[in-house]
């Protein structure tokens, strides 16, 4: 069977698709049938295709029938691409909105590479192997749990860096200065942190390693506190990727911070395995929970919900008590539990903070719209537009993209808008540096 590239518009969905109970002779009906079974799966597939592209290891299969090019294997992918190209094909208003947002934010594939079969009968063997399991070794043999874990340990460096961020945020949840540095690193220096932590010598010097879904710590967290604080402070200020590109540079950096590193004499007898979502720690990788060395208990109320709450790491010290209280109340909202309230509070916190700053500083001109108030605030805290941490806030607030100020307004004023959790967390991360730097500006320029 040959491979060819086809335009998405030239491809037809299979009205005989075995996924459907009844024939689906139109594109709209086929999409509706797929959505009826699990709409969230199709939305997640759309997001993955938008971010990663089409899976090159599994090509759709097409046949020529009645003057059409019919996809007989790969209908979910084709339906997703058609919905992204024309969201009006989706009847479900919530999924239609998600498709529209994804399409505006990404460059969507307009063509698919397909395998061309002579007939359905010729393709049946391969489709059967794809969908009916191992077939005594002829089909796809799934991984065991151990094999899945082994593969998961090969996750990309950025994912590992995020896991490290999650863990240290829990360990040092009362260190507000460190949490602010962590927020800065997450939005502006994540790749630099990932490059550092990809070096085993760096991990060994800091006293930890990655295991399964958690962290294997060689020291108690309090012993590692100084090195972690130094690492994130440097990353949040001057340490960029150009300083840690080579192994020699990373070795030099570890030497420069040696006074902050844990001492070998304080190393635990056995490493302790911890997970960002589990406060219990096991000694070693394989010992039972009951043999674990005890750790201080942490109540749910005191455990931070990093990246699950609005502006989690923002602290405003130089605003009015009321503005600070609005922020603190917003930070109590778990985004996943209350996405509508969280979305509204993002807009409220930004609006009330920049409005107070404008009134206190006497920035009287062009203050009628929120976009203008944000723009004026950004120009005062970064007149030369040189601060890279503010680039995304400048872009989103002053343009008309999918996450513009217009989108913030829609969270309040449009009854049919369903805020996406991804958009809420993105907006929170983008405007975090602006709020912190604006607060710093107010402290340095009292009126």
mmCIF file of C-alpha atoms in Angstrom, residues 41-412:
data_model
loop_
_atom_site.group_PDB
_atom_site.id
_atom_site.type_symbol
_atom_site.label_atom_id
_atom_site.label_comp_id
_atom_site.label_asym_id
_atom_site.label_seq_id
_atom_site.Cartn_x
_atom_site.Cartn_y
_atom_site.Cartn_z
ATOM 1 C CA UNK A 41 -11.557 12.776 24.759
ATOM 2 C CA UNK A 42 -12.055 14.495 21.416
ATOM 3 C CA UNK A 43 -11.195 17.854 22.968
ATOM 4 C CA UNK A 44 -8.023 16.400 24.475
ATOM 5 C CA UNK A 45 -7.112 14.865 21.132
ATOM 6 C CA UNK A 46 -7.585 18.275 19.508
ATOM 7 C CA UNK A 47 -5.258 19.892 22.053
ATOM 8 C CA UNK A 48 -2.618 17.197 21.549
ATOM 9 C CA UNK A 49 -2.745 17.465 17.747
ATOM 10 C CA UNK A 50 -2.501 21.253 18.006
ATOM 11 C CA UNK A 51 0.546 21.059 20.276
ATOM 12 C CA UNK A 52 2.343 17.975 18.952
ATOM 13 C CA UNK A 53 0.984 17.424 15.449
ATOM 14 C CA UNK A 54 -0.391 14.190 14.016
ATOM 15 C CA UNK A 55 1.102 10.936 15.241
ATOM 16 C CA UNK A 56 3.568 9.927 12.485
ATOM 17 C CA UNK A 57 3.773 6.336 13.765
ATOM 18 C CA UNK A 58 0.091 5.580 13.055
ATOM 19 C CA UNK A 59 -1.038 6.624 9.599
ATOM 20 C CA UNK A 60 -4.734 6.686 8.668
ATOM 21 C CA UNK A 61 -5.918 4.254 6.004
ATOM 22 C CA UNK A 62 -8.056 5.469 3.091
ATOM 23 C CA UNK A 63 -9.899 3.855 0.200
ATOM 24 C CA UNK A 64 -11.447 5.327 -2.952
ATOM 25 C CA UNK A 65 -15.207 4.739 -2.882
ATOM 26 C CA UNK A 66 -17.945 6.296 -5.003
ATOM 27 C CA UNK A 67 -15.717 9.167 -6.050
ATOM 28 C CA UNK A 68 -14.669 9.944 -2.468
ATOM 29 C CA UNK A 69 -11.497 9.399 -0.472
ATOM 30 C CA UNK A 70 -12.866 7.676 2.630
ATOM 31 C CA UNK A 71 -10.862 7.295 5.842
ATOM 32 C CA UNK A 72 -11.579 3.791 7.143
ATOM 33 C CA UNK A 73 -8.941 3.945 9.899
ATOM 34 C CA UNK A 74 -8.269 7.229 11.686
ATOM 35 C CA UNK A 75 -11.760 8.749 11.827
ATOM 36 C CA UNK A 76 -11.242 10.350 15.256
ATOM 37 C CA UNK A 77 -8.210 12.218 13.994
ATOM 38 C CA UNK A 78 -9.949 13.361 10.827
ATOM 39 C CA UNK A 79 -13.097 14.398 12.701
ATOM 40 C CA UNK A 80 -10.953 16.397 15.116
ATOM 41 C CA UNK A 81 -9.146 18.189 12.285
ATOM 42 C CA UNK A 82 -12.419 19.003 10.559
ATOM 43 C CA UNK A 83 -13.864 20.357 13.809
ATOM 44 C CA UNK A 84 -10.770 22.511 14.352
ATOM 45 C CA UNK A 85 -10.973 23.818 10.787
ATOM 46 C CA UNK A 86 -14.706 24.566 11.156
ATOM 47 C CA UNK A 87 -15.945 24.553 14.790
ATOM 48 C CA UNK A 88 -19.498 25.208 13.571
ATOM 49 C CA UNK A 89 -19.624 21.499 12.690
ATOM 50 C CA UNK A 90 -19.730 20.763 16.453
ATOM 51 C CA UNK A 91 -23.206 20.880 17.980
ATOM 52 C CA UNK A 92 -22.032 20.834 21.616
ATOM 53 C CA UNK A 93 -21.511 24.561 22.475
ATOM 54 C CA UNK A 94 -18.842 23.886 25.104
ATOM 55 C CA UNK A 95 -16.733 21.665 22.850
ATOM 56 C CA UNK A 96 -17.345 24.043 19.915
ATOM 57 C CA UNK A 97 -15.886 26.885 21.967
ATOM 58 C CA UNK A 98 -12.878 24.767 22.982
ATOM 59 C CA UNK A 99 -12.214 23.858 19.355
ATOM 60 C CA UNK A 100 -12.381 27.511 18.371
ATOM 61 C CA UNK A 101 -9.931 28.561 21.074
ATOM 62 C CA UNK A 102 -7.485 25.773 20.223
ATOM 63 C CA UNK A 103 -7.663 26.631 16.521
ATOM 64 C CA UNK A 104 -6.966 30.322 17.186
ATOM 65 C CA UNK A 105 -3.990 29.572 19.392
ATOM 66 C CA UNK A 106 -2.232 27.035 17.187
ATOM 67 C CA UNK A 107 -1.353 26.242 13.603
ATOM 68 C CA UNK A 108 -3.576 23.284 12.763
ATOM 69 C CA UNK A 109 -2.487 20.633 10.202
ATOM 70 C CA UNK A 110 -4.321 21.081 6.908
ATOM 71 C CA UNK A 111 -3.203 17.794 5.400
ATOM 72 C CA UNK A 112 -2.829 14.176 6.489
ATOM 73 C CA UNK A 113 -0.389 11.554 5.267
ATOM 74 C CA UNK A 114 -2.425 8.388 4.681
ATOM 75 C CA UNK A 115 -1.924 4.818 3.549
ATOM 76 C CA UNK A 116 -3.994 4.101 0.433
ATOM 77 C CA UNK A 117 -5.593 0.645 0.403
ATOM 78 C CA UNK A 118 -7.032 -1.009 -2.700
ATOM 79 C CA UNK A 119 -10.222 -1.898 -0.815
ATOM 80 C CA UNK A 120 -11.699 -2.297 2.633
ATOM 81 C CA UNK A 121 -11.033 -6.032 2.415
ATOM 82 C CA UNK A 122 -7.329 -5.447 1.744
ATOM 83 C CA UNK A 123 -7.118 -3.154 4.799
ATOM 84 C CA UNK A 124 -9.134 -5.334 7.195
ATOM 85 C CA UNK A 125 -6.136 -7.335 8.407
ATOM 86 C CA UNK A 126 -4.236 -4.238 9.540
ATOM 87 C CA UNK A 127 -7.281 -2.584 11.087
ATOM 88 C CA UNK A 128 -8.050 -5.785 13.001
ATOM 89 C CA UNK A 129 -4.524 -5.881 14.413
ATOM 90 C CA UNK A 130 -4.822 -2.223 15.418
ATOM 91 C CA UNK A 131 -8.027 -2.641 17.402
ATOM 92 C CA UNK A 132 -8.313 -6.226 18.691
ATOM 93 C CA UNK A 133 -5.387 -6.528 21.053
ATOM 94 C CA UNK A 134 -2.358 -8.823 21.063
ATOM 95 C CA UNK A 135 -3.763 -11.480 18.692
ATOM 96 C CA UNK A 136 -1.306 -14.007 20.178
ATOM 97 C CA UNK A 137 1.634 -11.722 19.463
ATOM 98 C CA UNK A 138 0.699 -10.615 15.957
ATOM 99 C CA UNK A 139 -1.002 -7.434 17.168
ATOM 100 C CA UNK A 140 0.147 -4.718 19.541
ATOM 101 C CA UNK A 141 1.473 -6.210 22.796
ATOM 102 C CA UNK A 142 0.787 -3.716 25.622
ATOM 103 C CA UNK A 143 3.445 -2.809 28.151
ATOM 104 C CA UNK A 144 3.356 -4.226 31.649
ATOM 105 C CA UNK A 145 3.066 -1.859 34.617
ATOM 106 C CA UNK A 146 6.807 -2.127 35.174
ATOM 107 C CA UNK A 147 7.524 -1.284 31.541
ATOM 108 C CA UNK A 148 5.212 1.734 31.719
ATOM 109 C CA UNK A 149 7.064 2.985 34.803
ATOM 110 C CA UNK A 150 10.409 2.421 33.107
ATOM 111 C CA UNK A 151 9.294 4.477 30.115
ATOM 112 C CA UNK A 152 7.829 7.199 32.342
ATOM 113 C CA UNK A 153 11.231 7.640 33.939
ATOM 114 C CA UNK A 154 12.457 8.804 30.515
ATOM 115 C CA UNK A 155 10.151 11.820 30.583
ATOM 116 C CA UNK A 156 11.400 15.013 28.995
ATOM 117 C CA UNK A 157 13.624 17.373 31.026
ATOM 118 C CA UNK A 158 10.966 20.081 31.289
ATOM 119 C CA UNK A 159 8.489 17.650 32.846
ATOM 120 C CA UNK A 160 11.134 16.636 35.385
ATOM 121 C CA UNK A 161 11.845 20.268 36.193
ATOM 122 C CA UNK A 162 8.141 20.862 36.807
ATOM 123 C CA UNK A 163 8.048 17.835 39.108
ATOM 124 C CA UNK A 164 10.987 19.259 41.067
ATOM 125 C CA UNK A 165 9.177 22.607 41.308
ATOM 126 C CA UNK A 166 6.062 20.889 42.643
ATOM 127 C CA UNK A 167 8.048 19.061 45.304
ATOM 128 C CA UNK A 168 10.119 21.947 46.623
ATOM 129 C CA UNK A 169 7.012 24.160 46.667
ATOM 130 C CA UNK A 170 5.488 21.702 49.119
ATOM 131 C CA UNK A 171 8.629 21.291 51.183
ATOM 132 C CA UNK A 172 9.104 25.040 51.657
ATOM 133 C CA UNK A 173 5.519 26.243 51.568
ATOM 134 C CA UNK A 174 6.153 28.973 54.194
ATOM 135 C CA UNK A 175 9.181 30.508 52.444
ATOM 136 C CA UNK A 176 7.406 33.262 50.528
ATOM 137 C CA UNK A 177 10.564 34.680 48.954
ATOM 138 C CA UNK A 178 11.439 31.252 47.589
ATOM 139 C CA UNK A 179 7.901 30.759 46.285
ATOM 140 C CA UNK A 180 8.107 34.068 44.431
ATOM 141 C CA UNK A 181 11.415 33.008 42.858
ATOM 142 C CA UNK A 182 9.870 29.669 41.906
ATOM 143 C CA UNK A 183 6.973 31.459 40.186
ATOM 144 C CA UNK A 184 9.441 33.593 38.238
ATOM 145 C CA UNK A 185 11.524 30.594 37.210
ATOM 146 C CA UNK A 186 8.463 28.669 36.104
ATOM 147 C CA UNK A 187 7.368 31.425 33.734
ATOM 148 C CA UNK A 188 10.756 32.656 32.491
ATOM 149 C CA UNK A 189 13.606 30.191 33.196
ATOM 150 C CA UNK A 190 12.006 26.756 33.129
ATOM 151 C CA UNK A 191 14.233 25.494 30.320
ATOM 152 C CA UNK A 192 17.335 26.685 32.195
ATOM 153 C CA UNK A 193 16.254 24.771 35.292
ATOM 154 C CA UNK A 194 15.548 21.727 33.119
ATOM 155 C CA UNK A 195 19.027 21.886 31.600
ATOM 156 C CA UNK A 196 20.622 22.095 35.040
ATOM 157 C CA UNK A 197 18.625 19.200 36.462
ATOM 158 C CA UNK A 198 19.371 17.020 33.434
ATOM 159 C CA UNK A 199 22.971 16.832 34.666
ATOM 160 C CA UNK A 200 23.422 13.940 37.163
ATOM 161 C CA UNK A 201 26.318 15.748 38.836
ATOM 162 C CA UNK A 202 24.047 18.718 39.572
ATOM 163 C CA UNK A 203 21.354 16.444 41.008
ATOM 164 C CA UNK A 204 23.896 14.578 43.133
ATOM 165 C CA UNK A 205 25.345 17.829 44.477
ATOM 166 C CA UNK A 206 21.893 19.153 45.362
ATOM 167 C CA UNK A 207 21.104 15.821 47.005
ATOM 168 C CA UNK A 208 18.257 14.291 45.032
ATOM 169 C CA UNK A 209 17.328 12.290 41.979
ATOM 170 C CA UNK A 210 14.173 11.433 40.043
ATOM 171 C CA UNK A 211 12.427 8.123 40.656
ATOM 172 C CA UNK A 212 9.136 7.022 39.152
ATOM 173 C CA UNK A 213 6.673 9.866 39.709
ATOM 174 C CA UNK A 214 8.506 11.422 42.649
ATOM 175 C CA UNK A 215 11.813 12.624 44.071
ATOM 176 C CA UNK A 216 14.451 10.487 45.766
ATOM 177 C CA UNK A 217 16.029 12.745 48.405
ATOM 178 C CA UNK A 218 19.424 12.043 50.001
ATOM 179 C CA UNK A 219 18.822 14.603 52.760
ATOM 180 C CA UNK A 220 15.997 15.895 54.902
ATOM 181 C CA UNK A 221 14.293 18.893 53.277
ATOM 182 C CA UNK A 222 15.568 21.317 55.910
ATOM 183 C CA UNK A 223 19.158 20.339 55.044
ATOM 184 C CA UNK A 224 18.490 21.006 51.344
ATOM 185 C CA UNK A 225 16.686 24.312 51.959
ATOM 186 C CA UNK A 226 19.714 26.576 51.510
ATOM 187 C CA UNK A 227 20.788 25.038 48.204
ATOM 188 C CA UNK A 228 17.255 25.116 46.800
ATOM 189 C CA UNK A 229 16.795 28.750 47.835
ATOM 190 C CA UNK A 230 20.125 29.692 46.234
ATOM 191 C CA UNK A 231 19.326 27.809 43.029
ATOM 192 C CA UNK A 232 15.961 29.498 42.463
ATOM 193 C CA UNK A 233 17.247 32.911 43.539
ATOM 194 C CA UNK A 234 20.019 32.723 40.941
ATOM 195 C CA UNK A 235 17.643 31.503 38.242
ATOM 196 C CA UNK A 236 15.123 34.243 39.012
ATOM 197 C CA UNK A 237 17.775 36.960 38.733
ATOM 198 C CA UNK A 238 20.884 36.359 36.621
ATOM 199 C CA UNK A 239 21.405 32.667 35.834
ATOM 200 C CA UNK A 240 20.298 32.062 32.229
ATOM 201 C CA UNK A 241 20.665 29.154 29.848
ATOM 202 C CA UNK A 242 23.837 30.656 28.354
ATOM 203 C CA UNK A 243 25.538 30.144 31.733
ATOM 204 C CA UNK A 244 24.772 26.413 31.993
ATOM 205 C CA UNK A 245 24.878 25.149 28.401
ATOM 206 C CA UNK A 246 27.987 23.005 28.764
ATOM 207 C CA UNK A 247 28.910 20.398 31.355
ATOM 208 C CA UNK A 248 31.899 22.519 32.338
ATOM 209 C CA UNK A 249 29.654 25.546 32.983
ATOM 210 C CA UNK A 250 27.327 23.466 35.141
ATOM 211 C CA UNK A 251 30.300 22.132 37.102
ATOM 212 C CA UNK A 252 31.560 25.696 37.619
ATOM 213 C CA UNK A 253 28.130 26.764 38.879
ATOM 214 C CA UNK A 254 27.997 23.941 41.425
ATOM 215 C CA UNK A 255 31.449 24.982 42.605
ATOM 216 C CA UNK A 256 30.303 28.598 42.961
ATOM 217 C CA UNK A 257 27.436 27.632 45.291
ATOM 218 C CA UNK A 258 29.305 24.953 47.269
ATOM 219 C CA UNK A 259 28.771 26.802 50.578
ATOM 220 C CA UNK A 260 25.013 26.364 50.138
ATOM 221 C CA UNK A 261 25.101 22.666 49.268
ATOM 222 C CA UNK A 262 24.240 19.948 51.812
ATOM 223 C CA UNK A 263 27.227 18.239 53.397
ATOM 224 C CA UNK A 264 27.884 14.511 52.828
ATOM 225 C CA UNK A 265 27.989 13.953 56.594
ATOM 226 C CA UNK A 266 24.287 14.931 56.745
ATOM 227 C CA UNK A 267 23.215 12.412 54.122
ATOM 228 C CA UNK A 268 20.416 10.055 55.154
ATOM 229 C CA UNK A 269 21.298 6.370 55.718
ATOM 230 C CA UNK A 270 18.805 5.531 52.959
ATOM 231 C CA UNK A 271 17.364 7.897 50.322
ATOM 232 C CA UNK A 272 13.777 8.962 50.939
ATOM 233 C CA UNK A 273 11.202 8.735 48.157
ATOM 234 C CA UNK A 274 8.628 11.540 48.139
ATOM 235 C CA UNK A 275 5.876 12.607 45.785
ATOM 236 C CA UNK A 276 4.451 16.118 45.296
ATOM 237 C CA UNK A 277 0.945 14.775 45.852
ATOM 238 C CA UNK A 278 1.797 12.460 48.720
ATOM 239 C CA UNK A 279 3.250 13.762 51.966
ATOM 240 C CA UNK A 280 4.360 10.309 53.132
ATOM 241 C CA UNK A 281 7.997 9.360 52.476
ATOM 242 C CA UNK A 282 9.447 5.888 52.025
ATOM 243 C CA UNK A 283 13.000 4.927 52.850
ATOM 244 C CA UNK A 284 14.470 3.812 49.587
ATOM 245 C CA UNK A 285 12.556 2.847 46.494
ATOM 246 C CA UNK A 286 11.109 -0.474 47.534
ATOM 247 C CA UNK A 287 10.488 -0.483 51.292
ATOM 248 C CA UNK A 288 6.941 -0.598 52.554
ATOM 249 C CA UNK A 289 5.134 2.475 53.807
ATOM 250 C CA UNK A 290 5.173 1.197 57.377
ATOM 251 C CA UNK A 291 8.996 1.175 57.361
ATOM 252 C CA UNK A 292 9.238 4.768 56.206
ATOM 253 C CA UNK A 293 10.997 7.269 58.389
ATOM 254 C CA UNK A 294 8.408 9.632 59.890
ATOM 255 C CA UNK A 295 8.028 13.130 58.533
ATOM 256 C CA UNK A 296 6.228 16.081 60.066
ATOM 257 C CA UNK A 297 2.527 15.831 59.316
ATOM 258 C CA UNK A 298 0.998 18.394 57.025
ATOM 259 C CA UNK A 299 -2.674 19.207 57.221
ATOM 260 C CA UNK A 300 -4.610 19.716 53.984
ATOM 261 C CA UNK A 301 -5.206 23.326 54.929
ATOM 262 C CA UNK A 302 -1.486 24.050 55.110
ATOM 263 C CA UNK A 303 -0.500 22.188 51.945
ATOM 264 C CA UNK A 304 -0.172 24.607 49.009
ATOM 265 C CA UNK A 305 -2.069 23.797 45.827
ATOM 266 C CA UNK A 306 0.739 24.848 43.521
ATOM 267 C CA UNK A 307 -0.464 25.694 40.040
ATOM 268 C CA UNK A 308 -3.980 24.727 41.019
ATOM 269 C CA UNK A 309 -4.997 28.126 42.366
ATOM 270 C CA UNK A 310 -5.183 31.631 40.947
ATOM 271 C CA UNK A 311 -1.972 33.685 41.425
ATOM 272 C CA UNK A 312 -0.804 31.140 43.995
ATOM 273 C CA UNK A 313 2.640 32.703 44.521
ATOM 274 C CA UNK A 314 1.745 36.378 44.206
ATOM 275 C CA UNK A 315 2.171 38.435 47.375
ATOM 276 C CA UNK A 316 1.188 42.129 47.311
ATOM 277 C CA UNK A 317 2.841 44.042 50.136
ATOM 278 C CA UNK A 318 2.464 47.614 48.881
ATOM 279 C CA UNK A 319 -1.191 47.809 47.918
ATOM 280 C CA UNK A 320 -4.195 48.750 50.008
ATOM 281 C CA UNK A 321 -5.548 46.208 52.541
ATOM 282 C CA UNK A 322 -8.651 45.744 50.433
ATOM 283 C CA UNK A 323 -6.710 44.913 47.247
ATOM 284 C CA UNK A 324 -4.505 42.511 49.184
ATOM 285 C CA UNK A 325 -7.605 40.875 50.644
ATOM 286 C CA UNK A 326 -9.175 40.407 47.197
ATOM 287 C CA UNK A 327 -5.997 38.658 46.063
ATOM 288 C CA UNK A 328 -5.870 36.423 49.147
ATOM 289 C CA UNK A 329 -9.500 35.433 48.698
ATOM 290 C CA UNK A 330 -8.858 34.635 45.021
ATOM 291 C CA UNK A 331 -5.908 32.422 45.992
ATOM 292 C CA UNK A 332 -8.242 30.178 47.961
ATOM 293 C CA UNK A 333 -10.113 29.112 44.823
ATOM 294 C CA UNK A 334 -9.124 25.726 43.373
ATOM 295 C CA UNK A 335 -9.261 26.266 39.601
ATOM 296 C CA UNK A 336 -10.343 22.754 38.743
ATOM 297 C CA UNK A 337 -13.188 22.857 41.271
ATOM 298 C CA UNK A 338 -14.462 26.348 40.391
ATOM 299 C CA UNK A 339 -13.181 27.375 36.937
ATOM 300 C CA UNK A 340 -15.838 30.063 36.404
ATOM 301 C CA UNK A 341 -15.128 31.800 39.713
ATOM 302 C CA UNK A 342 -11.374 31.422 39.178
ATOM 303 C CA UNK A 343 -11.602 33.015 35.721
ATOM 304 C CA UNK A 344 -13.652 35.922 37.056
ATOM 305 C CA UNK A 345 -11.219 36.465 39.931
ATOM 306 C CA UNK A 346 -8.230 36.619 37.573
ATOM 307 C CA UNK A 347 -9.838 39.564 35.845
ATOM 308 C CA UNK A 348 -10.881 41.121 39.164
ATOM 309 C CA UNK A 349 -7.404 40.907 40.722
ATOM 310 C CA UNK A 350 -5.705 42.370 37.638
ATOM 311 C CA UNK A 351 -8.287 45.139 37.304
ATOM 312 C CA UNK A 352 -8.333 46.273 40.922
ATOM 313 C CA UNK A 353 -4.519 46.196 41.197
ATOM 314 C CA UNK A 354 -3.749 48.238 38.069
ATOM 315 C CA UNK A 355 -6.623 50.615 38.852
ATOM 316 C CA UNK A 356 -5.290 51.296 42.343
ATOM 317 C CA UNK A 357 -1.776 51.783 40.959
ATOM 318 C CA UNK A 358 -3.045 54.265 38.359
ATOM 319 C CA UNK A 359 -4.983 56.317 40.911
ATOM 320 C CA UNK A 360 -2.164 56.366 43.469
ATOM 321 C CA UNK A 361 0.508 57.245 40.914
ATOM 322 C CA UNK A 362 -1.585 59.806 39.054
ATOM 323 C CA UNK A 363 -1.559 57.987 35.723
ATOM 324 C CA UNK A 364 -4.627 59.871 34.512
ATOM 325 C CA UNK A 365 -4.440 59.559 30.744
ATOM 326 C CA UNK A 366 -6.011 56.759 28.723
ATOM 327 C CA UNK A 367 -7.461 54.903 31.676
ATOM 328 C CA UNK A 368 -10.991 54.167 30.458
ATOM 329 C CA UNK A 369 -10.386 50.550 29.469
ATOM 330 C CA UNK A 370 -8.688 47.686 31.303
ATOM 331 C CA UNK A 371 -6.355 47.133 28.348
ATOM 332 C CA UNK A 372 -5.221 50.749 28.655
ATOM 333 C CA UNK A 373 -4.741 50.512 32.429
ATOM 334 C CA UNK A 374 -2.616 47.388 32.012
ATOM 335 C CA UNK A 375 -0.637 49.042 29.217
ATOM 336 C CA UNK A 376 0.086 52.148 31.307
ATOM 337 C CA UNK A 377 1.185 50.003 34.257
ATOM 338 C CA UNK A 378 3.520 47.954 32.051
ATOM 339 C CA UNK A 379 5.078 51.079 30.533
ATOM 340 C CA UNK A 380 5.834 52.499 33.966
ATOM 341 C CA UNK A 381 7.335 49.362 35.472
ATOM 342 C CA UNK A 382 9.283 48.545 32.268
ATOM 343 C CA UNK A 383 9.619 51.713 30.124
ATOM 344 C CA UNK A 384 12.085 50.139 27.675
ATOM 345 C CA UNK A 385 10.068 46.935 27.157
ATOM 346 C CA UNK A 386 13.270 45.116 28.091
ATOM 347 C CA UNK A 387 11.958 42.788 30.803
ATOM 348 C CA UNK A 388 11.403 39.402 29.163
ATOM 349 C CA UNK A 389 9.278 38.273 32.110
ATOM 350 C CA UNK A 390 6.651 40.786 31.002
ATOM 351 C CA UNK A 391 6.652 39.897 27.301
ATOM 352 C CA UNK A 392 3.612 37.622 27.484
ATOM 353 C CA UNK A 393 1.620 40.085 29.591
ATOM 354 C CA UNK A 394 2.376 42.815 27.037
ATOM 355 C CA UNK A 395 1.409 40.589 24.123
ATOM 356 C CA UNK A 396 -1.792 39.211 25.635
ATOM 357 C CA UNK A 397 -3.049 42.481 27.054
ATOM 358 C CA UNK A 398 -2.431 44.629 23.980
ATOM 359 C CA UNK A 399 -3.449 42.203 21.210
ATOM 360 C CA UNK A 400 -6.714 40.505 20.291
ATOM 361 C CA UNK A 401 -5.664 36.874 20.521
ATOM 362 C CA UNK A 402 -7.480 33.993 22.179
ATOM 363 C CA UNK A 403 -6.300 35.063 25.645
ATOM 364 C CA UNK A 404 -6.595 38.830 25.251
ATOM 365 C CA UNK A 405 -8.234 41.306 27.609
ATOM 366 C CA UNK A 406 -11.397 40.772 25.559
ATOM 367 C CA UNK A 407 -11.273 37.186 26.775
ATOM 368 C CA UNK A 408 -10.981 38.370 30.378
ATOM 369 C CA UNK A 409 -14.102 40.479 29.886
ATOM 370 C CA UNK A 410 -16.003 37.539 28.422
ATOM 371 C CA UNK A 411 -15.498 35.570 31.644
ATOM 372 C CA UNK A 412 -17.838 38.073 33.325
#
